[in-house]
Structure formats: C-alpha cells, structure tokens
Amino acid sequence: MGKDKKAKKAEQKARTAAKQSKKAAKGEKKAKAKAGQDNDSDVEDVDLDAVLASYAEQQAQFLKVTESVTDPPSPRSSSTFLASPSNRNELFVFGGEYYNGTTAIFYNNLFVYLIDRGEWREITSPNSPLPRSGHAWCRGGNQGGIYMFGGEFSSPKQGTFYHYNDFWHLDTGSREWTRLEVKGKSPPARSGHRMTHYKNYILLFGGFQDTSQQTKYLQDLWIYDSSNFIWHNPGFSAVAQKPDPRSSCSFLPHESGAVLCGGYSRVKVTAGSGKQAKGGPQRNVLKPCIHQDTWYLRLTPPSGDATASFPPTVRWERRKRPVNSPNPARAGVTMAYHKGRGIYFGGVHDVEESEEGIDSEFFNALFAWNIDRNRFFQLNLRHPKQARKHQNISSTRGRNRGKADEEELLRNLARLETKGSADVPVDDILDMDAGNSSEEVEQKFSPPVRFEMPHPRFNTQMTVQEDVLFLFGGTFERADHEFTFTDMYSIDLGKMDGVKELYSKEPENWNAQTDDESDEGEYNEEEEDSDEEMQEEYDSTFEPVSNATTEQPVETDGTSPVAITAPADDEEPENEMKDDPRPYPRPFESLKDFFSRTSTEWQGLVMEKLKIVNSNAASALAVKEIRKTAFDMADERWWDCREEIQVLEEEQEEAGIGEIISIKDRGVDNAGPGRRR
C-alpha cells in the first residue's frame, strides 16, 4: 500500500515538472517572437517614397482601361464600397488593407459587382490611385461620378505611415480615373475622414494624421465646388458651435446640407497614480472616446451674381441626442444613407480592461436612424407571409374604386394643358417611372437566404442600391487574433424578408486555438490533478474536506475606464405623426398599393402647393410631371413611416392578425351594417 502511494506521488511530481518545463519553453518562444519583431522592425529600413514609386511604375504598364471577370476581392478592411450613381445594377469596391498578424498589405484594386448576375469584375487602368486604406469617397451629386480623397499607406510592419492628400474622380461609365489638380489651397493629408455631397458641392470633414509622436484628430470642414473646381475652407468664430475632432463618423447628405453623427477619437484625460491626495502628482493619458452627438451642417449657396470664388455660407447646428440610441455606445459603426434615414449596423464596445488586455463586445444589430425625427428604430428580419386570396380580391376592389376617382382627376388635369386634350387615354397618362422600375429582369443569380444577421463585426462597408442594403466585409477580434471577413450580404429594406448570402468564405485561422484557450486547458488539467491529490489525501486520512471557499475582494484604484463616452444632450422628443395631414401607410401595405390608394390625395397636395407658389404653375405643368411629383412625395412618406409600420406589423403578427382590410375600400355594394361577418 505504501509503495503504491509513493509511486503515485512520484508520477505526479514528474507530470508537474513536465508542465513547468512546457510553460517555460512557451514563454521563451513568445519572448523570441517579440524580440524577432523588434529586431525586424522596418522603421528605418523601408523607404516609402521608393515603394510608392515602384507601384506607380507598375501601374503605368497598363495601356488602357480593361475589365475582366474575377473572383471576389481578397480579405481587406478599411476599403470603400459604394453603389454606382449611373447604373442601378453595379456596386464599386476600391482599395483597403489586410493585416495577417505580422505584415500589412495595401491594395488599389477597383472592383465592380454586377447585382443581377452575382459577378465580380476587376478594372485595371494606367491612371489608378496608389494603394491605400482609410480613404473616403462619395457620389458626385449634380456632376455625377465618384469623388475620392486621401487615405494612408504604411510599411509592411506598420512602422512608418504615409498619408495621401490627392483628389480623384472616377467616371463610373467609362471606369476612367482622373486626378484633380486644384488651384489654391486644398485639404491636408489625412485618413479616417468622411465625405458626402450636396448639390454641386463635395463636403469633407474630420479624420486623423499619424505622426512619429502622436495621432492628431481633425475637425476642419472642406467644401469642393465641382462647378468652379475650387476648395473652400470656411472659418468659424471662437464662440461658434462645431463638432469636436474625430474620425470614423457618419456624414450623410441632407436637403439643407449634411448631417453628422457619432465618431471616434482619443482625448487627453488627467489621471493620478493610485489614491493620491489633492494636489498630488498627476499625468495626462489618452483614452478612447466614443462620440454620440449629432449635428446639422446648414449650407446656403451664394447668389447667382456672386463670383466663382465666393464660398457658400455654412453653419453647424448641434442637435439633441437621438431617441432610442443603440446602447451601449459603440465604435466602428457603419451608417449608409437611404431616403432620409441612416442605416446603422455593427460596432464594438470595450467593456473591461485587465492585465491580459481589453474584453470587447461585438454587435450585429441593424437600426434605422430617421434623420428629421432624430429617432432610432431597430430593424428585425421577418419571414415572408403568404398572400391570401380574399385579401387580394378585397384590395383589388379598393384599387378599382380609387382608380376611378383618379381617372376623373387626371381628365380634369389634362384639360388644363394647353397642348393636351381631354380625350388622352388614361393608360398613357399613368405611364411613369414607378411603372418602369417595376419591370423585372430575369435573375440569373439566386443566392441562399437565411433568417439571421451576419456575424457580429465592426467597420463593415455598406451601401444601398434600389432599396436594398449591401454589406461587405468587416473585422472581428477574438483574444489576440484579428479576423477580416470575406463575405457580402444583401437585405431588402422594404420587405426585411431575410439576408441573402451573396458570397462567403471562412476567415483564415478562424478555428485556430488561441494561446489563452490552450492556457485555460492546461489550467483545467492542473485543477484536475489537484483534485486527485485532495481525493487521495481524503482517502488516506478519512477526514472530510470543506468545499467552501471565501471570495477575496478585488481592489481597484478607480482610475479611467477603457472608453469614455462623450457627453450628449437630452433625448430629443419625436415629432408627433398624428398632426401630419398627409396620408399614412397601413400595415402590410406595399409602396405600390399605398400610392394606388392615396394617389388622388397626393396629386391634390401637389396642385395646392403649385397654386401657392404660382397660380399659373398648375396649368403649365404636364400631367405626367404632376403624377411623378405625387409619387415622389408618397415614396418619401412611405419610407419615413416604415419603422413605425413595421412595429405595428410585428405586433399584429404576434397576435395572429393578418392584413387589415378597410370596409370603405370594398366599394358601395359592400358597405352597411353586418358586413363584418
């Protein structure tokens, strides 16, 4: 018996010694790897100007613009993704970088994605911009095309950085890049900035610059006049309100200029070491700051008789905090513009800081920020519901009755046309862009549909084309590993009937075990061994061992948190919709049905508006133009109420209620008491 105990103890000692030697070897391996990185640092060895010059020489070898079918883009982050302003079937991707944990690779590929075919094409050009990431681009507004500015490039091990200050225009039809040489002053080099458009202006705000000593965040505003080819840098008085310096904010177009939301920066915070008495030594540290404020940028173009160099009048206007803002505050959020709304997805929130690093929480929730009402709504996926025959019959009857009233109004409008005739067929009058857009193209590509949002991530690239949201790539972190997603999805913002997986590839080393996980496994093995030793001791002495443990309080010095949240004003109350006299959509009513039911009212509103402006304008405007203006107003109204209607639809579905049919829409024959049976 004694020999067996001695043998077991010797075996345990040997296992313990083996584990200790294994840990020591792992520590030496990590130390060597770190020392190797320090020794291989290319801060002084790499000449970035020479590297960029070699890229330019390689680019010059292309003799003309070519376009060829290719595989989806390789993994990349901080690229740009935008719907084509000239072709509703195309999406553009440019640039980006990929960091594999050791070295960084920068790209200057231009890709175009054909939506109806699910096909990627790569475009090569002798005049393409140099490789970069963190740049910004936007639609050209009245001038068309895409405008791009800035970005950054670094050495392979990111020891040195280079910021661009070049300005480019992409003709989305010919795929031709043009570098814009502007006379006078222009924005300084930067990355992480944002751009948007307003009429013939390109607006640029914020960003950061990396220097050898620090990272400088910017708050300057630049306005490019695409008609006169000049940059304006409006100045603001010391007492004027303006946003704090930041990068990675959302900068969206608006009817009065632009609107800014959120962003990220690092601010100086005064902190003491431990519990110091008042007046003790303190030090300044940089802490992450997640901005939650929102701003209007009011822009007024100069009068027509002003000189070409005369700048527009601009003013920043701080708004109150949006209602129902996503909680907690998150960085790395992406927002895409869609019909008066900002579509908001993803982000990351640092929740804890310990000796081992930062513990982060990632998100994949989808929100819509109604800009004018300053309110967030969460968008949820919904299974498509099957149409019912009796509902189709009832809605057809209602449409027929509304169509008769509409035809009568259109005949009256036709008589007002000087060159028109009252006998014009109604079918010709009803020809409009909405009808043309309903023509369905034969789909050659049918991706799989799933009813869950993409994996949580931050810095996802997003754009909207024809009421469909497209999500491209993004970044996710697990322990010390950073994963760059290689995937793309689409979501119909009107139907919310699932997520289409356009393509997806598992990130490199996605299933690899981290060092923390392996250490945790070894820790569990040690716990098992200690449990075995305790059990053997219990067997030998036959004395009970208490399992109770006493928790030791964790001491904290109460110093600064991982991320601070910028102060924001109180929530802004939403505007009540009940005071709005305009027609209101019904649950489960499509845009087409909504306009068919309310077209008479919308055209009446158009006529009233024209008479107020000019009494002769109503008779001078063609019937088709009146109807198109009415459809645009109905389209804006339908999307403005979309989130609230979706909430009502979800409540009705949970209660088992389908589409609600109004009795008055069934016609006179169905009216009267007892018809609800």
XYZ file of C-alpha atoms in Angstrom:
677
model
C 0.000 0.000 0.000
C 2.778 2.408 0.929
C 4.694 1.537 -2.252
C 1.629 2.413 -4.396
C 1.295 5.843 -2.703
C 4.986 6.559 -3.216
C 4.723 5.589 -6.903
C 1.680 7.838 -7.437
C 3.403 10.785 -5.756
C 6.491 10.304 -7.882
C 4.316 10.157 -11.026
C 2.534 13.391 -10.047
C 5.863 15.142 -9.398
C 7.083 14.104 -12.837
C 3.913 15.393 -14.528
C 4.189 18.692 -12.648
C 7.823 19.116 -13.666
C 6.919 18.391 -17.315
C 4.188 21.045 -17.278
C 6.524 23.614 -15.773
C 9.153 22.965 -18.410
C 6.467 23.211 -21.106
C 5.356 26.593 -19.770
C 8.962 27.793 -19.629
C 9.511 26.726 -23.233
C 6.347 28.555 -24.329
C 7.500 31.703 -22.512
C 10.867 31.557 -24.256
C 9.080 31.102 -27.594
C 6.950 34.211 -27.024
C 9.976 36.212 -25.924
C 11.927 35.174 -29.013
C 8.983 36.069 -31.262
C 8.704 39.501 -29.663
C 12.438 40.057 -29.889
C 12.315 38.966 -33.528
C 9.645 41.530 -34.277
C 11.708 44.236 -32.609
C 14.832 43.229 -34.498
C 12.996 43.055 -37.831
C 11.396 46.475 -37.384
C 11.440 48.321 -40.700
C 11.034 51.841 -39.367
C 14.384 52.934 -40.824
C 14.930 50.255 -43.468
C 11.928 50.881 -45.770
C 11.760 53.958 -47.985
C 8.026 54.522 -48.522
C 8.613 57.008 -51.347
C 10.593 54.379 -53.251
C 7.930 51.747 -52.641
C 5.173 54.041 -53.920
C 7.292 54.989 -56.934
C 7.634 51.318 -57.857
C 3.843 50.946 -57.578
C 3.423 53.884 -59.956
C 5.813 52.296 -62.469
C 3.863 49.056 -62.367
C 0.613 50.966 -62.854
C 1.988 52.771 -65.911
C 2.453 49.427 -67.697
C -1.299 49.230 -68.283
C -2.007 50.840 -71.646
C -5.794 51.160 -71.395
C -8.751 50.531 -69.144
C -9.620 46.824 -69.045
C -12.437 44.960 -67.318
C -12.326 41.214 -66.711
C -14.342 38.672 -64.727
C -12.591 37.698 -61.499
C -13.054 36.046 -58.122
C -14.464 38.056 -55.198
C -11.994 40.504 -53.601
C -9.459 39.057 -51.177
C -9.884 39.832 -47.445
C -9.486 43.553 -46.754
C -10.501 46.202 -44.269
C -10.828 49.999 -44.460
C -11.786 49.831 -48.126
C -14.587 51.867 -49.744
C -17.873 50.439 -51.042
C -20.468 52.429 -52.977
C -23.492 51.926 -55.223
C -22.991 53.226 -58.743
C -24.739 56.569 -59.302
C -25.137 55.839 -63.022
C -26.143 52.167 -63.111
C -28.515 50.624 -60.572
C -27.050 47.169 -61.265
C -23.481 47.967 -60.143
C -21.513 48.319 -56.902
C -17.903 49.560 -56.644
C -15.117 48.493 -54.245
C -11.714 50.160 -54.078
C -8.539 49.756 -52.011
C -8.216 48.513 -48.451
C -5.598 46.672 -46.437
C -5.088 43.239 -44.942
C -3.064 42.545 -41.798
C -2.167 38.908 -41.165
C -0.728 39.488 -37.695
C 2.792 40.183 -38.966
C 2.672 42.315 -42.096
C 0.166 44.621 -43.780
C -0.730 44.556 -47.469
C -2.367 47.548 -49.200
C -4.471 47.374 -52.350
C -5.501 49.663 -55.192
C -7.802 47.232 -56.996
C -11.057 48.599 -58.387
C -13.839 46.014 -58.479
C -17.363 46.278 -59.833
C -20.111 43.870 -58.735
C -22.983 43.123 -61.117
C -26.024 42.593 -58.910
C -28.250 40.677 -61.311
C -25.501 38.199 -62.227
C -23.713 37.946 -58.892
C -20.496 38.525 -60.838
C -17.282 40.341 -59.859
C -15.130 42.198 -62.377
C -11.730 43.777 -61.831
C -10.857 47.016 -63.596
C -7.272 47.950 -64.432
C -6.247 51.413 -65.571
C -2.951 53.190 -66.329
C -4.031 56.075 -64.091
C -5.317 54.348 -60.956
C -4.652 55.825 -57.496
C -1.835 54.232 -55.494
C -2.584 51.528 -52.858
C -4.301 52.866 -49.742
C -6.784 52.316 -46.950
C -8.767 54.643 -44.713
C -9.658 56.880 -47.668
C -13.139 58.281 -48.323
C -15.328 58.713 -51.380
C -18.873 59.769 -52.223
C -21.229 60.343 -55.117
C -20.640 63.397 -57.255
C -24.092 64.907 -56.763
C -25.043 67.103 -59.728
C -21.757 66.387 -61.527
C -22.060 62.594 -61.413
C -19.337 60.017 -60.908
C -17.463 59.355 -57.647
C -15.017 61.669 -55.845
C -12.245 60.257 -53.609
C -9.746 61.918 -51.277
C -6.840 60.895 -49.033
C -6.079 57.643 -47.255
C -2.949 56.079 -45.832
C -0.145 53.664 -46.717
C 2.376 52.059 -44.384
C 5.450 49.892 -44.374
C 4.757 46.127 -44.212
C 5.165 46.036 -40.434
C 3.403 49.376 -39.964
C 6.477 51.027 -38.528
C 6.030 54.163 -40.672
C 2.923 55.736 -42.193
C 2.259 57.861 -45.243
C -0.933 59.955 -45.603
C -2.269 60.990 -49.012
C -3.717 64.381 -49.930
C -4.587 63.566 -53.550
C -8.072 64.129 -55.001
C -9.616 61.844 -57.641
C -12.714 61.498 -59.803
C -13.977 58.158 -61.135
C -16.195 58.124 -64.203
C -18.462 55.183 -63.392
C -19.436 54.758 -67.046
C -16.010 54.642 -68.688
C -14.246 53.392 -65.493
C -11.609 56.082 -66.017
C -9.755 57.655 -63.085
C -8.801 61.347 -63.230
C -6.579 63.078 -60.691
C -7.937 66.555 -59.986
C -5.302 69.270 -59.727
C -6.933 72.161 -57.885
C -5.518 75.674 -57.791
C -5.227 77.281 -54.403
C -5.410 75.598 -51.039
C -6.726 72.068 -50.543
C -7.280 69.756 -47.558
C -4.133 68.472 -45.845
C -3.310 64.770 -45.924
C -5.406 62.511 -43.692
C -7.262 59.240 -43.321
C -10.368 58.166 -41.441
C -12.279 61.219 -42.716
C -15.779 61.226 -44.228
C -17.267 62.736 -47.401
C -20.758 63.412 -48.722
C -22.391 65.590 -51.395
C -24.851 68.480 -51.580
C -25.942 69.776 -54.992
C -22.682 70.670 -56.803
C -20.582 70.557 -53.602
C -18.413 67.793 -52.139
C -18.181 68.027 -48.339
C -15.230 66.638 -46.341
C -14.921 66.534 -42.554
C -12.573 65.208 -39.862
C -10.132 62.326 -39.939
C -6.709 61.931 -38.354
C -2.996 62.217 -39.056
C -0.383 59.833 -37.672
C 2.932 61.437 -36.786
C 6.003 59.945 -35.189
C 4.921 61.336 -31.808
C 1.111 61.122 -31.740
C -2.161 60.741 -33.606
C -3.828 64.084 -34.318
C -7.600 64.095 -34.827
C -9.093 66.787 -37.072
C -12.288 68.859 -37.038
C -11.839 71.016 -40.134
C -14.500 71.292 -42.843
C -13.681 71.490 -46.548
C -16.114 72.177 -49.388
C -15.241 71.454 -53.028
C -17.165 73.350 -55.696
C -17.304 70.855 -58.577
C -18.612 73.551 -60.959
C -15.774 76.015 -60.371
C -13.083 73.468 -59.356
C -12.065 75.141 -56.122
C -11.810 74.114 -52.449
C -13.292 76.273 -49.685
C -12.244 76.034 -46.033
C -14.840 78.015 -44.079
C -13.692 79.527 -40.820
C -15.727 79.670 -37.639
C -15.538 82.118 -34.788
C -14.179 81.037 -31.429
C -17.648 81.108 -29.884
C -19.385 79.281 -32.735
C -20.509 75.724 -32.084
C -18.794 72.996 -34.063
C -18.125 69.246 -33.661
C -15.096 68.045 -31.716
C -12.183 66.457 -33.595
C -12.965 62.873 -34.622
C -12.677 60.177 -37.256
C -14.908 57.309 -38.419
C -18.083 59.347 -38.012
C -21.208 59.110 -40.169
C -21.561 62.016 -42.617
C -24.807 61.798 -44.590
C -26.477 64.043 -47.191
C -29.459 66.186 -46.223
C -31.791 68.573 -48.036
C -30.235 71.540 -46.207
C -26.608 70.374 -46.457
C -25.442 67.396 -44.416
C -25.861 65.688 -41.059
C -23.094 64.269 -38.834
C -23.467 61.511 -36.244
C -21.038 59.863 -33.808
C -17.388 59.125 -34.390
C -14.236 58.092 -32.528
C -11.185 59.863 -31.123
C -8.658 59.690 -28.303
C -8.737 62.522 -25.793
C -6.386 63.607 -23.038
C -7.540 62.684 -19.548
C -5.819 63.735 -16.341
C -5.288 60.754 -14.049
C -3.412 60.188 -10.826
C -1.466 57.114 -9.876
C -3.457 55.300 -7.217
C -5.215 57.098 -4.363
C -3.476 60.441 -4.273
C -4.185 63.343 -2.009
C -5.439 66.551 -3.511
C -2.624 68.326 -5.291
C -0.600 65.131 -5.712
C 1.279 64.121 -8.889
C -0.913 63.592 -11.951
C -0.309 62.611 -15.545
C -2.067 63.039 -18.875
C -3.166 59.879 -20.666
C -5.018 59.302 -23.929
C -8.300 57.440 -23.629
C -10.680 56.305 -26.374
C -13.770 58.488 -26.743
C -16.953 57.331 -28.483
C -18.910 60.366 -29.675
C -22.703 60.199 -29.614
C -23.605 63.734 -30.645
C -25.398 64.697 -33.864
C -25.064 67.893 -35.920
C -26.726 69.635 -38.833
C -24.473 71.341 -41.360
C -26.605 74.121 -42.847
C -25.242 75.201 -46.237
C -26.520 78.100 -48.361
C -25.055 78.503 -51.881
C -24.035 82.027 -52.941
C -26.323 84.140 -55.080
C -26.245 83.819 -58.832
C -24.362 87.073 -59.417
C -21.549 86.130 -56.997
C -18.047 85.444 -58.295
C -16.844 81.875 -58.844
C -14.518 82.050 -55.858
C -17.250 83.185 -53.467
C -17.810 80.419 -50.872
C -21.186 79.155 -49.655
C -22.462 80.164 -46.220
C -22.208 77.342 -43.663
C -23.265 76.902 -40.076
C -23.018 73.977 -37.638
C -26.152 73.341 -35.587
C -25.972 70.934 -32.651
C -28.923 68.588 -32.224
C -30.189 66.830 -29.151
C -29.361 63.202 -28.512
C -31.402 60.868 -30.737
C -34.268 58.950 -29.171
C -33.683 55.200 -28.634
C -29.956 55.382 -29.422
C -28.311 51.938 -29.533
C -26.995 51.013 -26.101
C -24.173 50.646 -25.169
C -22.282 53.219 -27.215
C -20.115 51.537 -29.831
C -17.230 52.356 -32.117
C -16.599 51.034 -35.616
C -20.237 51.567 -36.591
C -21.138 51.940 -40.249
C -24.062 54.008 -41.485
C -25.394 54.109 -45.071
C -27.841 56.709 -46.386
C -31.276 55.649 -47.624
C -34.173 58.044 -48.279
C -33.903 60.307 -45.283
C -32.569 57.567 -42.996
C -29.184 56.337 -41.862
C -28.985 52.519 -41.858
C -26.794 51.587 -38.879
C -25.035 48.225 -38.392
C -22.484 46.507 -36.152
C -19.860 48.080 -33.927
C -17.743 47.175 -30.908
C -17.848 48.201 -27.248
C -14.869 47.734 -24.915
C -16.382 46.507 -21.665
C -13.442 45.623 -19.422
C -9.723 46.142 -19.102
C -7.499 43.728 -17.230
C -3.867 42.749 -17.120
C -4.461 40.438 -20.066
C -5.969 43.163 -22.313
C -9.349 44.519 -23.347
C -12.526 42.465 -23.345
C -14.736 43.655 -26.219
C -18.372 43.058 -27.120
C -19.293 42.981 -30.814
C -22.713 43.646 -32.339
C -24.697 42.716 -35.434
C -27.967 44.573 -34.796
C -29.480 46.653 -37.604
C -31.061 50.057 -36.918
C -32.614 52.865 -38.948
C -31.985 56.429 -37.835
C -34.762 58.727 -39.042
C -32.772 61.916 -39.590
C -35.517 64.543 -39.432
C -37.277 62.947 -36.453
C -33.923 62.121 -34.797
C -35.055 58.690 -33.656
C -33.569 55.184 -33.922
C -35.663 52.145 -34.829
C -34.365 48.576 -34.732
C -34.920 46.622 -37.948
C -35.764 42.946 -37.483
C -35.913 40.190 -40.065
C -39.332 38.753 -40.860
C -40.361 35.538 -42.551
C -42.289 36.298 -45.755
C -46.024 35.846 -45.309
C -48.137 34.069 -47.875
C -50.735 36.156 -49.668
C -54.368 35.210 -49.152
C -56.897 35.071 -51.961
C -59.676 37.019 -50.196
C -57.206 39.748 -49.298
C -56.156 40.078 -52.924
C -59.785 40.309 -54.035
C -60.614 42.957 -51.433
C -57.563 45.063 -52.198
C -58.364 44.829 -55.934
C -61.842 46.194 -55.313
C -60.426 49.089 -53.314
C -57.881 49.856 -56.015
C -60.570 49.838 -58.718
C -62.652 52.355 -56.788
C -59.644 54.573 -56.155
C -58.605 54.260 -59.789
C -61.979 55.612 -60.965
C -61.576 58.728 -58.816
C -58.027 59.130 -60.013
C -59.008 58.913 -63.679
C -61.558 61.651 -63.197
C -58.950 63.920 -61.594
C -56.468 63.202 -64.368
C -59.020 64.121 -67.026
C -59.545 67.448 -65.288
C -55.810 68.000 -65.140
C -55.474 67.116 -68.822
C -57.890 69.885 -69.758
C -55.526 72.379 -68.096
C -52.736 71.539 -70.524
C -52.518 73.996 -73.364
C -51.213 71.400 -75.770
C -53.108 68.488 -74.278
C -56.514 67.003 -74.947
C -59.206 65.858 -72.566
C -59.531 62.681 -74.585
C -56.000 61.489 -73.837
C -56.146 57.790 -72.802
C -55.638 57.370 -69.075
C -53.257 54.448 -69.648
C -50.882 56.834 -71.428
C -51.152 59.374 -68.622
C -50.388 56.787 -65.967
C -47.083 55.897 -67.620
C -44.470 56.847 -65.004
C -41.029 55.969 -63.705
C -42.509 53.806 -60.960
C -44.034 51.576 -63.605
C -40.771 51.351 -65.469
C -38.931 50.418 -62.289
C -41.340 47.534 -61.696
C -40.122 45.761 -64.814
C -38.432 42.655 -63.559
C -35.161 41.495 -65.045
C -34.661 37.800 -65.310
C -32.485 36.841 -62.388
C -29.587 34.602 -63.299
C -28.260 34.544 -59.755
C -30.329 33.343 -56.796
C -28.252 33.357 -53.583
C -29.289 31.416 -50.470
C -31.466 33.235 -47.922
C -31.115 32.909 -44.162
C -33.053 34.448 -41.298
C -30.218 35.606 -39.066
C -27.990 38.632 -39.276
C -24.330 38.280 -40.339
C -21.742 37.507 -37.678
C -21.042 40.408 -35.252
C -18.322 42.731 -36.555
C -17.188 46.333 -36.846
C -16.086 48.586 -39.710
C -18.395 46.872 -42.185
C -18.646 48.591 -45.566
C -22.259 49.295 -46.560
C -24.215 50.909 -49.378
C -27.822 50.985 -50.610
C -28.910 50.415 -54.191
C -32.599 50.346 -55.202
C -33.871 49.973 -51.600
C -31.525 47.013 -50.988
C -28.784 47.201 -48.351
C -25.442 45.564 -49.220
C -22.888 44.667 -46.514
C -19.265 43.953 -47.441
C -16.580 42.539 -45.137
C -15.775 43.756 -41.644
C -13.477 42.895 -38.750
C -13.837 40.712 -35.664
C -11.431 40.089 -32.775
C -11.009 37.051 -30.573
C -8.367 37.274 -27.854
C -5.190 38.451 -29.651
C -6.412 37.379 -33.092
C -7.969 39.752 -35.622
C -10.159 38.281 -38.356
C -11.084 40.045 -41.579
C -14.300 38.733 -43.099
C -14.521 37.855 -46.782
C -18.253 37.947 -47.412
C -21.102 40.035 -48.750
C -24.816 40.084 -47.924
C -27.928 41.940 -49.050
C -31.152 42.850 -47.219
C -34.322 44.238 -48.799
C -35.089 47.243 -46.567
C -38.730 47.291 -47.626
C -39.551 43.636 -47.004
C -36.865 42.648 -44.456
C -37.531 39.082 -45.650
C -34.163 37.535 -44.802
C -30.468 38.015 -45.520
C -29.155 36.941 -48.925
C -25.662 35.483 -48.738
C -24.065 36.705 -51.963
C -20.767 35.032 -51.131
C -18.916 33.975 -48.000
C -15.542 32.478 -47.181
C -14.347 31.489 -43.726
C -11.586 33.806 -42.432
C -8.072 32.438 -42.203
C -7.313 30.638 -38.905
C -10.958 31.023 -37.837
C -10.937 27.710 -35.941
C -7.379 28.015 -34.649
C -6.988 27.635 -30.878
C -5.685 30.761 -29.165
C -2.919 30.792 -26.563
C -5.442 31.802 -23.902
C -7.586 28.785 -24.717
C -4.595 26.447 -24.520
C -3.504 28.005 -21.220
C -7.037 27.579 -19.924
C -6.913 23.922 -20.895
C -3.659 23.446 -19.015
C -5.137 25.283 -16.040
C -8.073 22.892 -16.038
C -5.668 19.938 -16.133
C -3.839 21.334 -13.096
C -7.152 21.703 -11.291
C -7.961 18.067 -12.060
C -4.563 16.981 -10.717
C -5.050 18.998 -7.529
C -8.495 17.446 -7.115
C -6.967 13.992 -7.446
C -4.353 14.841 -4.790
C -7.050 16.092 -2.433
C -9.094 12.950 -3.010
C -6.087 10.731 -2.266
C -5.383 12.699 0.896
C -9.000 12.313 1.900
C -8.864 8.569 1.285
C -5.724 8.216 3.383
C -6.877 10.285 6.354
C -10.672 9.693 6.172
C -11.248 13.315 7.185
C -13.846 15.472 5.390
C -12.568 18.447 3.458
C -14.760 21.537 3.229
C -15.636 22.710 -0.313
C -16.495 26.226 0.830
C -14.295 28.976 -0.485
C -14.001 32.564 0.615
C -14.081 35.170 -2.152
C -11.410 37.807 -1.845
C -12.492 41.334 -2.726
C -10.882 42.741 -5.870
C -9.137 46.041 -5.309
C -9.431 48.716 -7.991
C -7.939 52.163 -7.960
C -10.998 53.651 -9.641
C -8.965 55.156 -12.469
C -10.128 55.836 -16.026
C -12.256 53.264 -17.871
C -11.431 51.625 -21.165
C -13.514 54.048 -23.232
C -15.257 57.230 -22.285
C -18.465 58.403 -23.847
C -18.679 61.985 -24.996
C -21.414 63.940 -23.211
C -24.644 64.286 -25.154
C -27.712 66.410 -24.715
C -31.029 65.053 -23.509
C -33.026 62.978 -25.916
C -34.967 64.927 -28.472
C -38.707 64.219 -28.389
C -40.030 62.738 -31.593
C -42.348 64.717 -33.784
C -45.906 63.516 -33.463
C -47.135 61.969 -36.697
C -50.800 62.426 -35.842
C -50.575 66.180 -36.599
C -49.373 65.477 -40.130
C -52.296 65.760 -42.575
C -50.617 63.655 -45.247
C -51.900 60.106 -45.921
C -50.500 57.418 -43.626
C -49.486 53.908 -44.801
C -51.261 50.843 -43.421
C -49.679 47.680 -42.023
C -48.678 45.155 -44.706
C -49.270 47.750 -47.446
C -46.627 47.937 -50.140
C -45.480 51.223 -51.647
C -47.350 50.405 -54.849
C -50.623 49.740 -53.007
C -50.131 52.811 -50.822
C -49.762 55.093 -53.830
C -52.652 53.425 -55.668
C -54.920 54.052 -52.660
C -53.800 57.637 -51.994
C -52.681 58.965 -55.399
C -55.669 61.321 -55.659
C -54.776 62.945 -52.343
C -51.103 63.301 -53.249
C -51.879 64.893 -56.607
C -54.247 67.274 -54.858
C -51.427 68.258 -52.493
C -49.150 68.868 -55.490
C -51.735 71.121 -57.118
C -52.274 73.101 -53.905
C -48.527 73.557 -53.478
C -48.149 74.790 -57.062
C -51.014 77.251 -56.724
C -49.464 78.703 -53.575
C -46.147 79.258 -55.340
C -47.581 80.396 -58.669
C -51.162 80.368 -59.827
C -50.105 79.609 -63.417
C -47.722 76.807 -62.469
C -50.500 74.242 -62.032
C -51.756 74.688 -65.588
C -48.245 74.816 -67.062
C -47.082 71.531 -65.519
C -47.712 68.344 -67.502
C -49.964 65.655 -66.036
C -47.150 63.117 -66.037
C -44.935 65.523 -64.100
C -47.688 66.089 -61.550
C -48.149 62.368 -61.102
C -44.417 61.756 -60.774
C -44.100 64.521 -58.168
C -47.014 62.972 -56.296
C -45.323 59.567 -56.394
C -42.074 61.036 -55.055
C -43.983 62.580 -52.141
C -45.751 59.270 -51.417
C -42.435 57.391 -51.649
C -40.832 59.749 -49.116
C -43.823 59.411 -46.789
C -43.874 55.609 -47.031
C -40.208 55.285 -46.082
C -40.494 57.946 -43.381
C -43.173 55.865 -41.624
C -41.596 52.495 -42.414
C -40.176 51.697 -38.964
C -43.385 52.513 -37.116
C -45.446 50.473 -39.575
C -43.098 47.514 -39.134
C -43.628 47.672 -35.376
C -47.392 47.540 -35.927
C -46.994 44.647 -38.351
C -44.931 42.670 -35.860
C -47.493 43.281 -33.108
C -50.318 42.129 -35.368
C -48.412 39.014 -36.444
C -47.743 38.100 -32.816
C -51.462 38.491 -32.118
C -52.322 36.314 -35.135
C -53.792 39.225 -37.115
C -53.202 39.351 -40.846
C -53.698 42.251 -43.216
C -56.493 44.589 -42.124
C -58.935 45.496 -44.893
C -60.885 48.739 -44.639
C -64.632 48.375 -45.270
C -64.805 51.615 -47.234
C -62.206 50.310 -49.709
C -64.534 47.457 -50.703
C -66.954 49.734 -52.536
C -70.506 50.900 -52.002
C -72.008 47.443 -52.548
C -70.228 46.046 -49.511
C -70.997 48.950 -47.172
C -73.561 48.868 -44.392
C -74.097 47.093 -41.083
C -73.455 43.391 -40.737
C -70.804 43.295 -43.438
C -68.025 42.435 -40.982
C -69.381 38.888 -40.831
